[in-house]
Tab-separated table of C-alpha atoms in Angstrom:
chain	number	residue	atom	x	y	z
A	1	MET	CA	8.601	-6.809	23.132
A	2	ARG	CA	7.478	-3.511	21.875
A	3	LEU	CA	8.624	-2.286	18.396
A	4	GLY	CA	7.635	0.035	16.076
A	5	VAL	CA	7.359	0.352	12.695
A	6	LEU	CA	7.784	3.572	10.799
A	7	ASP	CA	6.576	3.651	7.122
A	8	VAL	CA	7.403	6.661	4.913
A	9	GLY	CA	5.834	6.032	2.415
A	10	SER	CA	3.973	7.971	-0.991
A	11	ASN	CA	0.718	9.175	0.774
A	12	THR	CA	1.542	9.472	4.913
A	13	VAL	CA	3.507	8.585	7.454
A	14	HIS	CA	3.040	5.903	9.376
A	15	LEU	CA	3.463	4.827	12.827
A	16	LEU	CA	2.813	1.500	13.895
A	17	VAL	CA	3.314	-0.219	17.780
A	18	VAL	CA	3.198	-4.058	18.188
A	19	ASP	CA	4.000	-6.108	20.620
A	20	ALA	CA	5.980	-9.088	18.967
A	21	HIS	CA	8.097	-12.307	20.011
A	22	PRO	CA	9.386	-14.505	17.988
A	23	GLY	CA	6.944	-16.804	17.140
A	24	ALA	CA	3.851	-15.431	18.590
A	25	ARG	CA	1.033	-12.418	16.153
A	26	PRO	CA	2.368	-9.268	16.559
A	27	LEU	CA	-0.239	-7.159	18.280
A	28	PRO	CA	-1.138	-4.006	17.078
A	29	ALA	CA	-0.340	-1.160	20.656
A	30	HIS	CA	-0.732	1.876	18.939
A	31	SER	CA	-1.265	3.598	15.284
A	32	HIS	CA	0.635	7.327	14.663
A	33	LYS	CA	-0.121	8.362	10.789
A	34	ALA	CA	0.100	11.564	9.341
A	35	GLU	CA	-0.532	12.469	5.454
A	36	LEU	CA	2.569	13.961	3.189
A	37	ARG	CA	1.534	13.052	0.181
A	38	LEU	CA	4.933	13.850	-0.305
A	39	ALA	CA	4.101	11.433	-4.123
A	40	GLU	CA	2.357	14.455	-4.618
A	41	LEU	CA	4.924	16.999	-3.012
A	42	LEU	CA	7.962	16.795	-6.462
A	43	ASP	CA	8.778	18.867	-8.052
A	44	ASP	CA	9.722	19.381	-12.055
A	45	ALA	CA	13.149	17.943	-11.373
A	46	GLY	CA	11.653	14.620	-9.360
A	47	ALA	CA	12.727	16.204	-6.349
A	48	ILE	CA	11.009	16.289	-2.591
A	49	GLY	CA	11.090	20.529	-2.543
A	50	SER	CA	13.150	22.174	1.074
A	51	GLU	CA	9.496	22.711	1.983
A	52	GLY	CA	8.339	19.565	2.546
A	53	VAL	CA	11.717	17.743	3.156
A	54	ASP	CA	10.530	20.253	6.454
A	55	ARG	CA	7.004	18.382	6.833
A	56	LEU	CA	8.950	15.571	6.605
A	57	ILE	CA	11.376	16.276	9.817
A	58	SER	CA	8.704	17.057	11.480
A	59	VAL	CA	6.452	14.933	11.674
A	60	ILE	CA	9.372	12.110	12.296
A	61	HIS	CA	10.303	13.340	15.113
A	62	GLU	CA	6.706	13.483	15.877
A	63	ALA	CA	6.771	10.029	15.430
A	64	LEU	CA	9.490	8.895	17.162
A	65	GLN	CA	7.959	11.172	20.135
A	66	ALA	CA	4.934	8.642	20.062
A	67	ALA	CA	7.430	6.085	19.808
A	68	GLU	CA	8.917	7.293	22.886
A	69	ASP	CA	5.928	7.796	25.226
A	70	LYS	CA	4.618	4.335	24.596
A	71	GLY	CA	7.335	2.812	25.402
A	72	VAL	CA	9.040	0.918	22.206
A	73	VAL	CA	11.793	-0.538	22.061
A	74	ASP	CA	12.825	-0.400	19.001
A	75	VAL	CA	11.905	1.474	15.236
A	76	LEU	CA	12.813	-0.025	12.542
A	77	PRO	CA	12.063	2.445	9.748
A	78	PHE	CA	11.712	2.518	6.132
A	79	ALA	CA	10.539	4.405	3.187
A	80	THR	CA	9.646	3.399	0.087
A	81	SER	CA	8.742	5.215	-3.643
A	82	ALA	CA	8.026	7.907	-3.177
A	83	VAL	CA	11.706	8.751	-1.093
A	84	ARG	CA	13.239	5.764	-3.195
A	85	GLU	CA	12.189	7.250	-6.474
A	86	ALA	CA	13.427	11.131	-6.171
A	87	SER	CA	15.518	12.443	-8.145
A	88	ASN	CA	17.186	14.546	-4.467
A	89	ALA	CA	16.749	10.816	-2.861
A	90	ASP	CA	20.452	10.589	-1.046
A	91	ASP	CA	20.138	13.911	0.210
A	92	VAL	CA	16.665	13.855	1.954
A	93	LEU	CA	17.786	10.588	3.590
A	94	ALA	CA	20.605	12.948	4.329
A	95	ARG	CA	19.060	15.382	6.335
A	96	VAL	CA	16.710	12.753	7.668
A	97	LYS	CA	19.585	11.322	9.718
A	98	SER	CA	21.311	14.376	10.076
A	99	GLU	CA	18.477	16.135	11.869
A	100	THR	CA	16.151	13.203	13.203
A	101	GLY	CA	19.291	10.894	13.830
A	102	VAL	CA	16.652	8.354	11.702
A	103	GLU	CA	18.103	6.258	9.248
A	104	LEU	CA	16.162	5.508	6.333
A	105	GLN	CA	16.158	1.742	4.588
A	106	VAL	CA	14.133	2.871	1.163
A	107	LEU	CA	12.888	-0.672	-0.678
A	108	THR	CA	12.631	-1.460	-3.396
A	109	GLY	CA	9.476	-1.978	-5.322
A	110	GLU	CA	10.410	-6.115	-5.570
A	111	GLU	CA	11.540	-5.538	-2.073
A	112	GLU	CA	7.846	-3.784	-1.211
A	113	ALA	CA	6.152	-6.507	-2.890
A	114	ARG	CA	7.655	-10.054	-0.795
A	115	LEU	CA	7.577	-8.263	2.026
A	116	THR	CA	3.729	-7.318	1.331
A	117	PHE	CA	3.624	-11.175	0.472
A	118	LEU	CA	5.316	-12.560	3.325
A	119	ALA	CA	1.938	-10.871	5.843
A	120	ALA	CA	-0.401	-11.938	3.499
A	121	ARG	CA	0.586	-14.855	3.762
A	122	ARG	CA	1.045	-15.520	7.205
A	123	TRP	CA	-2.259	-14.682	7.658
A	124	PHE	CA	-3.758	-16.807	6.108
A	125	GLY	CA	-1.279	-19.657	5.922
A	126	TRP	CA	-0.500	-22.880	4.350
A	127	SER	CA	-4.104	-24.090	3.031
A	128	ALA	CA	-4.803	-20.605	1.035
A	129	GLY	CA	-2.696	-22.182	-1.366
A	130	LYS	CA	-1.467	-20.721	-4.176
A	131	LEU	CA	-1.794	-16.895	-3.443
A	132	LEU	CA	-1.623	-13.751	-5.678
A	133	VAL	CA	-1.229	-10.510	-3.813
A	134	LEU	CA	-2.076	-7.364	-5.213
A	135	ASP	CA	-1.526	-3.815	-2.985
A	136	ILE	CA	-1.722	-0.277	-4.704
A	137	GLY	CA	-0.214	2.140	-2.823
A	138	GLY	CA	0.288	6.337	-3.007
A	139	GLY	CA	3.320	5.603	-5.934
A	140	SER	CA	3.437	2.152	-7.432
A	141	LEU	CA	1.329	-1.346	-8.270
A	142	GLU	CA	3.555	-4.497	-6.144
A	143	ILE	CA	1.986	-7.688	-8.188
A	144	ALA	CA	3.702	-11.078	-6.294
A	145	TYR	CA	2.238	-14.984	-5.579
A	146	GLY	CA	3.846	-17.765	-5.037
A	147	MET	CA	2.853	-21.137	-2.974
A	148	ASP	CA	6.178	-20.489	-0.894
A	149	GLU	CA	6.924	-17.548	2.104
A	150	GLU	CA	9.029	-15.872	-0.851
A	151	PRO	CA	7.236	-15.658	-3.883
A	152	ASP	CA	8.110	-16.786	-7.305
A	153	ALA	CA	7.565	-14.614	-8.514
A	154	ALA	CA	7.477	-10.275	-7.404
A	155	ALA	CA	7.012	-6.951	-9.275
A	156	SER	CA	6.188	-2.937	-8.714
A	157	LEU	CA	4.814	-0.695	-11.512
A	158	PRO	CA	5.004	2.563	-11.235
A	159	LEU	CA	1.273	2.954	-10.521
A	160	GLY	CA	-0.050	4.797	-7.722
A	161	ALA	CA	-2.899	6.167	-6.996
A	162	GLY	CA	-1.572	8.837	-5.892
A	163	ARG	CA	1.889	9.331	-8.433
A	164	LEU	CA	-1.313	8.532	-11.080
A	165	THR	CA	-3.623	11.265	-9.791
A	166	ALA	CA	-0.904	13.894	-9.278
A	167	GLY	CA	0.343	13.350	-13.011
A	168	LYS	CA	-2.756	12.478	-15.275
A	169	LEU	CA	-5.804	13.323	-13.846
A	170	PRO	CA	-5.825	17.073	-12.783
A	171	GLY	CA	-9.578	17.936	-12.463
A	172	ASP	CA	-12.229	17.451	-10.107
A	173	PRO	CA	-14.073	15.935	-12.056
A	174	PRO	CA	-11.232	14.792	-14.137
A	175	ASP	CA	-12.062	15.299	-17.922
A	176	PRO	CA	-13.290	11.915	-20.107
A	177	ASP	CA	-10.385	12.239	-21.882
A	178	ASP	CA	-8.397	12.205	-19.254
A	179	ILE	CA	-9.919	9.174	-17.911
A	180	ARG	CA	-9.792	7.196	-21.445
A	181	ALA	CA	-6.163	8.083	-21.738
A	182	LEU	CA	-5.325	7.382	-17.866
A	183	ARG	CA	-7.589	3.325	-18.531
A	184	ARG	CA	-5.095	3.229	-21.685
A	185	HIS	CA	-1.777	4.365	-19.690
A	186	VAL	CA	-2.939	1.306	-16.468
A	187	ARG	CA	-3.555	-1.916	-19.107
A	188	THR	CA	-0.696	-1.357	-21.094
A	189	GLU	CA	1.440	-0.422	-17.816
A	190	ILE	CA	-0.108	-4.356	-16.388
A	191	ALA	CA	0.045	-6.332	-19.671
A	192	ARG	CA	3.551	-6.230	-19.967
A	193	ILE	CA	3.929	-8.106	-16.812
A	194	VAL	CA	1.404	-10.486	-16.936
A	195	GLY	CA	3.358	-13.576	-18.668
A	196	ASP	CA	5.576	-13.596	-16.203
A	197	PHE	CA	2.687	-14.491	-13.981
A	198	SER	CA	0.463	-16.430	-15.461
A	199	ARG	CA	3.116	-19.036	-16.644
A	200	LEU	CA	3.580	-19.818	-12.882
A	201	GLY	CA	-0.211	-21.321	-13.043
A	202	THR	CA	-3.824	-20.106	-11.582
A	203	PRO	CA	-3.602	-18.540	-8.106
A	204	ASP	CA	-5.591	-20.993	-5.252
A	205	HIS	CA	-6.169	-17.130	-3.748
A	206	VAL	CA	-5.839	-13.965	-4.943
A	207	VAL	CA	-5.776	-11.267	-2.266
A	208	ALA	CA	-5.390	-7.694	-2.276
A	209	THR	CA	-3.894	-5.120	0.401
A	210	SER	CA	-3.753	-1.446	1.300
A	211	LYS	CA	-6.183	1.202	2.248
A	212	THR	CA	-7.073	1.784	-1.860
A	213	PHE	CA	-8.344	-1.903	-2.502
A	214	ARG	CA	-10.085	-1.522	1.443
A	215	GLN	CA	-11.878	1.063	0.091
A	216	LEU	CA	-13.163	-0.102	-3.359
A	217	ALA	CA	-13.913	-3.333	-1.160
A	218	ARG	CA	-16.123	-1.358	1.265
A	219	ILE	CA	-18.163	1.039	-0.961
A	220	ALA	CA	-19.077	-1.846	-2.613
A	221	GLY	CA	-20.371	-3.234	0.273
A	222	ALA	CA	-17.714	-5.290	2.446
A	223	ALA	CA	-17.974	-4.872	5.766
A	224	ARG	CA	-17.067	-1.675	8.174
A	225	SER	CA	-13.593	-1.096	10.085
A	226	ALA	CA	-15.512	-1.473	12.909
A	227	ASP	CA	-16.043	-4.386	12.490
A	228	GLY	CA	-13.198	-5.926	12.669
A	229	LEU	CA	-10.654	-7.656	12.080
A	230	TYR	CA	-11.504	-11.073	11.264
A	231	VAL	CA	-14.414	-10.425	9.295
A	232	GLN	CA	-14.188	-11.284	5.389
A	233	ARG	CA	-14.344	-8.907	3.375
A	234	ASP	CA	-14.367	-9.922	-0.441
A	235	LEU	CA	-13.777	-7.249	-3.269
A	236	LYS	CA	-16.114	-8.736	-7.205
A	237	ARG	CA	-14.666	-7.698	-10.332
A	238	GLU	CA	-18.166	-7.473	-11.672
A	239	THR	CA	-18.802	-4.661	-8.539
A	240	LEU	CA	-16.265	-2.365	-9.174
A	241	THR	CA	-15.978	-2.116	-13.131
A	242	SER	CA	-19.924	-0.831	-12.515
A	243	TRP	CA	-18.707	1.736	-9.688
A	244	VAL	CA	-15.649	3.227	-12.003
A	245	PRO	CA	-17.980	5.351	-14.650
A	246	ARG	CA	-19.791	6.872	-11.080
A	247	LEU	CA	-16.404	7.432	-9.733
A	248	SER	CA	-15.794	9.233	-13.185
A	249	THR	CA	-18.829	12.055	-12.546
A	250	MET	CA	-18.006	12.763	-8.647
A	251	THR	CA	-15.605	15.019	-7.570
A	252	ALA	CA	-13.436	14.533	-4.574
A	253	ALA	CA	-15.350	15.757	-2.341
A	254	GLU	CA	-18.408	13.290	-4.022
A	255	ARG	CA	-16.431	10.466	-3.121
A	256	ALA	CA	-15.299	10.980	0.471
A	257	GLU	CA	-19.062	10.585	1.532
A	258	LEU	CA	-18.845	7.630	0.567
A	259	PRO	CA	-18.277	4.902	2.868
A	260	GLY	CA	-15.479	3.994	4.437
A	261	VAL	CA	-14.000	7.133	2.750
A	262	SER	CA	-11.461	9.284	4.307
A	263	GLU	CA	-11.286	13.049	3.405
A	264	GLY	CA	-7.792	12.995	1.877
A	265	ARG	CA	-8.120	9.599	-0.119
A	266	SER	CA	-10.928	10.807	-2.126
A	267	ALA	CA	-8.924	12.588	-4.675
A	268	GLN	CA	-7.289	9.248	-5.576
A	269	LEU	CA	-9.627	7.052	-5.678
A	270	LEU	CA	-10.279	6.973	-9.581
A	271	ALA	CA	-7.567	6.490	-10.286
A	272	GLY	CA	-7.122	2.994	-7.751
A	273	ALA	CA	-10.168	1.907	-8.990
A	274	LEU	CA	-8.682	1.687	-12.490
A	275	VAL	CA	-5.516	0.407	-11.162
A	276	ALA	CA	-7.086	-2.441	-9.540
A	277	GLU	CA	-10.506	-3.269	-12.010
A	278	ALA	CA	-7.180	-3.340	-14.230
A	279	ALA	CA	-4.769	-5.800	-12.480
A	280	MET	CA	-7.945	-7.953	-11.975
A	281	ASP	CA	-9.054	-7.874	-15.318
A	282	LEU	CA	-5.884	-8.627	-17.150
A	283	PHE	CA	-4.937	-10.788	-14.307
A	284	GLY	CA	-9.073	-13.192	-14.482
A	285	VAL	CA	-9.481	-12.076	-10.748
A	286	GLU	CA	-13.152	-12.581	-10.938
A	287	ALA	CA	-13.325	-11.903	-6.782
A	288	LEU	CA	-10.237	-11.836	-4.045
A	289	GLU	CA	-10.406	-10.893	-0.390
A	290	ILE	CA	-8.764	-8.281	1.631
A	291	CYS	CA	-6.137	-8.503	3.159
A	292	PRO	CA	-5.754	-6.894	6.239
A	293	TRP	CA	-2.071	-7.006	7.435
A	294	ALA	CA	0.546	-6.522	4.741
A	295	LEU	CA	4.305	-3.875	4.318
A	296	ARG	CA	3.944	-2.814	7.335
A	297	GLU	CA	3.377	-5.944	9.351
A	298	GLY	CA	5.751	-7.402	7.097
A	299	VAL	CA	8.843	-5.680	8.018
A	300	ILE	CA	8.278	-6.535	11.935
A	301	LEU	CA	7.314	-10.181	10.197
A	302	ARG	CA	10.999	-10.691	9.110
A	303	LYS	CA	12.641	-8.793	12.615
A	304	LEU	CA	11.205	-11.068	14.564
A	305	ASP	CA	12.193	-14.091	12.025
A	306	HIS	CA	15.497	-13.481	12.783
A	307	MET	CA	15.838	-12.613	16.342
A	308	PRO	CA	17.028	-15.098	19.002
A	309	THR	CA	13.386	-17.273	20.756
A	310	SER	CA	15.566	-17.488	23.201
C-alpha cells in the first residue's frame, strides 16, 4: 500500500510517500517539500495573514498533485505548532478544507513528542533500553522519555529554531546581547521541566531527530546524508559547545557555506544550536545519536498499527 503523510510544519510543508504494510518497515518512495516558514508569517496578533494562507493552500494543492502522480492510496495530513498556535487557526483550517478538501489534524505538542518517540523506538528497537528523545522543530522543542513504545513522560516547549530566530534574534549576525538574552530564556524554559524527566532515571540511550540536529551533527563532523541511513551519526556536547561562539559571529550566508547546512535553514541554525546545547547540558547528556526517523514516520507507524493485517 502506498501512503502519503502531509506534514504542515513551522518551516516546511512536506509530503512523504512510503510503501507500507502492517508489520513491515515503511519504505520511502518519494519526498515533496516546499519551504513556507509559517512560524515567521504570523502578524502582531499571532494570526497567519491572508497571503500566508494563500501560499499554504497553493503548496497543499501541489503536494496533493504529487501524491496523485505517485499513486498514493491515502494521505495522512497533519499540522504542528505554527497552525496550532495561530490565533486564527480555525479560520485557516476551514479555508484549507474548503479549497483543497484536506482536513488537517492539528497535533498537540505532547502528541508530536509521543509520535516522534514511537518512531525512534521502532528505529532503535527494544535493545536501546530507556530512550530520551529530543526534537527541535521550527516552532517547538519536543522531549520524550520511556522504556516502551509509549513514553512515560512527554513535553513540548515553544523553543523552535524558527520561532526563536524570528522573535529573538533579529540581526544578521545577531547582537551579542540578544544572543545572551535568548540563551537565558531557553535555559529557563527547559529547566522548568527537567525534573519531570530526571525523576524517572538515567536514560540508556539519548537520540535526537529533526533537521536542526542533523545539521549540527554534520558541521560537528558526522557523516553526510549521501552516506546512507544506516551510518551512525553522533553529536557530542563538547563539540557543539565549541561551535556556538563561531555560529554567533557568522551571518546566515556564512552559515550556509558550512557542510550540510541549507540556505533556507541557515538563519535558524544559531537558535537551534542554543536550544540543543541547553537541552544536552540541562539533561546531563554528553553525546547523542541522530535518528533518521521522526514525526512523519511516527504518524505512518501509528496508522499501520491500527490497520488490519489481513
